[in-house]
Each structure stands twice: as C-alpha cells, then as structure tokens.
XYZ file of N, CA and C in Angstrom:
234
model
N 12.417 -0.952 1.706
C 12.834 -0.901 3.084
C 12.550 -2.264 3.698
N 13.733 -2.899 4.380
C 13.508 -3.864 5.316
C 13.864 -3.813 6.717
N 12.297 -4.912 7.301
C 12.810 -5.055 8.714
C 13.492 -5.938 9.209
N 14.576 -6.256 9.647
C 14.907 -7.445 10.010
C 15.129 -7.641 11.269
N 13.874 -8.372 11.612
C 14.005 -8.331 13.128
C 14.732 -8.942 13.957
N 15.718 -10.420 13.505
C 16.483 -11.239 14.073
C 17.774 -10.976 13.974
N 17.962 -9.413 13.343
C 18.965 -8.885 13.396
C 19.201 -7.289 14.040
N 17.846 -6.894 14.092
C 17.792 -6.179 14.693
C 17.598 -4.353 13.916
N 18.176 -4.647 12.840
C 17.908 -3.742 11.801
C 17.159 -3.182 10.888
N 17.047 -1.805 10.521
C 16.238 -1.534 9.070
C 16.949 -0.961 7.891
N 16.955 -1.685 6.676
C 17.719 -1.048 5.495
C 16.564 -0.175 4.963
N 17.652 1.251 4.374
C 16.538 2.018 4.255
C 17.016 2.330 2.582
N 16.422 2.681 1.972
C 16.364 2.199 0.286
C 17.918 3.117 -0.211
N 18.274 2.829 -0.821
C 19.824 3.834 -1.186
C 18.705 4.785 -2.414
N 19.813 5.818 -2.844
C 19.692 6.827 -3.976
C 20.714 6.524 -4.666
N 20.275 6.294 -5.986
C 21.482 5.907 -7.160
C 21.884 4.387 -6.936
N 23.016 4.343 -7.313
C 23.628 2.785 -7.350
C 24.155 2.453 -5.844
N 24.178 3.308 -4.746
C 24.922 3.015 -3.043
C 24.138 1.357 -2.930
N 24.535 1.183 -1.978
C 23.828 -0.052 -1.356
C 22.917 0.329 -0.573
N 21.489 -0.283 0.165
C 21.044 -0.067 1.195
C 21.958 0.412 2.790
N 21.035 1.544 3.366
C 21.780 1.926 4.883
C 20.921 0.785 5.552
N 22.207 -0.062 6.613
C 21.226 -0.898 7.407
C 21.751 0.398 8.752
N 20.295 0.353 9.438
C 20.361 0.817 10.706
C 20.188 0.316 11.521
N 20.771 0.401 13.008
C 20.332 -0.423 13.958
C 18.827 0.296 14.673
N 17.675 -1.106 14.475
C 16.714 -0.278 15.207
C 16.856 0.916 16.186
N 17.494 0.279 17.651
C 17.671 1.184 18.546
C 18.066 2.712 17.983
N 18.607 2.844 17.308
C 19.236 4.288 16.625
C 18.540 4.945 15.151
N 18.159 4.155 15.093
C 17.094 4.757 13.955
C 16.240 6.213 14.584
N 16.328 6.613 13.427
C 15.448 8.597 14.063
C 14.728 8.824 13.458
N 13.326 8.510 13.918
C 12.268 8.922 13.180
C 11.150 9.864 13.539
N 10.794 10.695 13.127
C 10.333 12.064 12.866
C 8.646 11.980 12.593
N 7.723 12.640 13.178
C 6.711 13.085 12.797
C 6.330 14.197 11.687
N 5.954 13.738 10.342
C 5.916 14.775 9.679
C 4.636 15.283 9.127
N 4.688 16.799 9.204
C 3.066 17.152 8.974
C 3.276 18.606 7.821
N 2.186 17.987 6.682
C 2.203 18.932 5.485
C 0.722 19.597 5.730
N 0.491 20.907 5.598
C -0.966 21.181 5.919
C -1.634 21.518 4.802
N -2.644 20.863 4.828
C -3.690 20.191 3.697
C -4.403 21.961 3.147
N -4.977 21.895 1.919
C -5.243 23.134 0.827
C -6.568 23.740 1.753
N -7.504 23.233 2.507
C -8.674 23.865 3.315
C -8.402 23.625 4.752
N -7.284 23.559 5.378
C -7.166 23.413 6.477
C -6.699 22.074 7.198
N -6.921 21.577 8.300
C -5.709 20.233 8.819
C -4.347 19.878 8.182
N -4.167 19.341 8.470
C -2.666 18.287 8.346
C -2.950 17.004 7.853
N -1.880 16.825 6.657
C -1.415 15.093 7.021
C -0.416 15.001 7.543
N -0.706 13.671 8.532
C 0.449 13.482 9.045
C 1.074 11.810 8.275
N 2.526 12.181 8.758
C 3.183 11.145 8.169
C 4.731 10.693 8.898
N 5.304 9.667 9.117
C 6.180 8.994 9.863
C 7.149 8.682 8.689
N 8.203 8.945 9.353
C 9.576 9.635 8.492
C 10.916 9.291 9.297
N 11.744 8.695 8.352
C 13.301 8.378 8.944
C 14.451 9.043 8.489
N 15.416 9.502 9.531
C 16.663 9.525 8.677
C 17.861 8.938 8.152
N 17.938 8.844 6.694
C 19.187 8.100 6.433
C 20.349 8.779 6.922
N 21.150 7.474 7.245
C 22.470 8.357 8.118
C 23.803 8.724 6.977
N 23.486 8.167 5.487
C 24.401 8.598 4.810
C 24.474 10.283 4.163
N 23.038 10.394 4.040
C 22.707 11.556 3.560
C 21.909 12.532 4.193
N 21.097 11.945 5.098
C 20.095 12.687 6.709
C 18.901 13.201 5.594
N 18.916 12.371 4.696
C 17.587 12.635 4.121
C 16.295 11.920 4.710
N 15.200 12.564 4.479
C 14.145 11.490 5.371
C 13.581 10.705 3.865
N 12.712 9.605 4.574
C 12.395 7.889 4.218
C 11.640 7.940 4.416
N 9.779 7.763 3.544
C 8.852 8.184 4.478
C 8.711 6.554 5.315
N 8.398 6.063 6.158
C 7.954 5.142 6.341
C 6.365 4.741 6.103
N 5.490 5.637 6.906
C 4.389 5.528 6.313
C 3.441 6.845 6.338
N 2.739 6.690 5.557
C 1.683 8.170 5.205
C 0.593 8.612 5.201
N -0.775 6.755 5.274
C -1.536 6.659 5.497
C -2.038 5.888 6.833
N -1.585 5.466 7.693
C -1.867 4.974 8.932
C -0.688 5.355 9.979
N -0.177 6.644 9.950
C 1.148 6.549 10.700
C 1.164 5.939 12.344
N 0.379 6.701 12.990
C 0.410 6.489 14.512
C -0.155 4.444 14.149
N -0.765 3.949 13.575
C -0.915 2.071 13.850
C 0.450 1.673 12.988
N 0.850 2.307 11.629
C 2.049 1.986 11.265
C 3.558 1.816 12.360
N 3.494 3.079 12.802
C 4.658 2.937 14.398
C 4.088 2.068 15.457
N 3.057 2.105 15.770
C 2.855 0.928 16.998
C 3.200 -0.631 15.995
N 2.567 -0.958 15.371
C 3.217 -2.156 14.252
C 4.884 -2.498 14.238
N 5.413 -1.699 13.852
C 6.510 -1.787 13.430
C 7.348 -1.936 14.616
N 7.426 -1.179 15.788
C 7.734 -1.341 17.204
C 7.353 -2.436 17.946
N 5.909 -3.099 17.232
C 5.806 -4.372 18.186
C 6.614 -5.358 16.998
N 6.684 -5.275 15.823
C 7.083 -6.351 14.999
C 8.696 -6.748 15.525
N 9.275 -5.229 15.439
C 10.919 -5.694 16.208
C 11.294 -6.073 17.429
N 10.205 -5.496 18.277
C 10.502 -6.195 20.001
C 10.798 -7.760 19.313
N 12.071 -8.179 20.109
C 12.278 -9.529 20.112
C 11.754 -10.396 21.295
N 11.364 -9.658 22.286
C 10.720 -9.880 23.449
C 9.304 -10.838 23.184
C-alpha cells in the first residue's frame, strides 16, 4: 500500500495479477474493525475498502487509533 501525498492518493494492493486501486484520499472508506479476543476484549484494527472488489485492506492492527492520526496528518498537504 502507498501513500502518495503530492498526489493525493492511496494504492491499495490488487488480488491476482489487477493493478493496484489508486484511491483518492478524500474518498477512501475506512472502517473500524473489532475481532473479540478468546478471554474477553477486542482487538481493534483500521480497515479500507477496495472499490474494485469492497473487500477490506487492513491498514493497521497494532497501533490503529496513532496509525489513523499518522496517516491523516502525513496527507494533509496543509
């Protein structure tokens, strides 16, 4: 997966031989996802959808909530 911030986009990995989906940040849909752990809590984990197939992408799994603040300040072009 790439960010490209001077373009404004994220390619999100293809399945099989496709090419990468580039998305435009702004429209990118990403999802909070939570699996609940064998003695109780949740992990949580930050998740996209590809728009060819609306499959999710995890983005990240071990730091989600600093992974999304990161990634949101990395693309502000501001």
């Amino acid at each position: 997966m790439t960010f490209d911030r001077e373009r404004g986009v994220v390619a999100l990995p293809p399945i099989g031989f496709r090419g990468y989906d580039e998305v435009p940040w702004e429209n990118l849909v990403i999802v909070n996802f939570y699996t609940p752990k064998m003695y109780g809590g949740v992990f949580k984990a930050i998740k996209a959808f590809r728009p060819s197939d609306l499959r999710l992408i995890t983005l990240n799994e071990d730091f989600p909530d600093e992974a999304m603040a990161f990634y949101s300040w990395y693309m502000d072009r501001s």
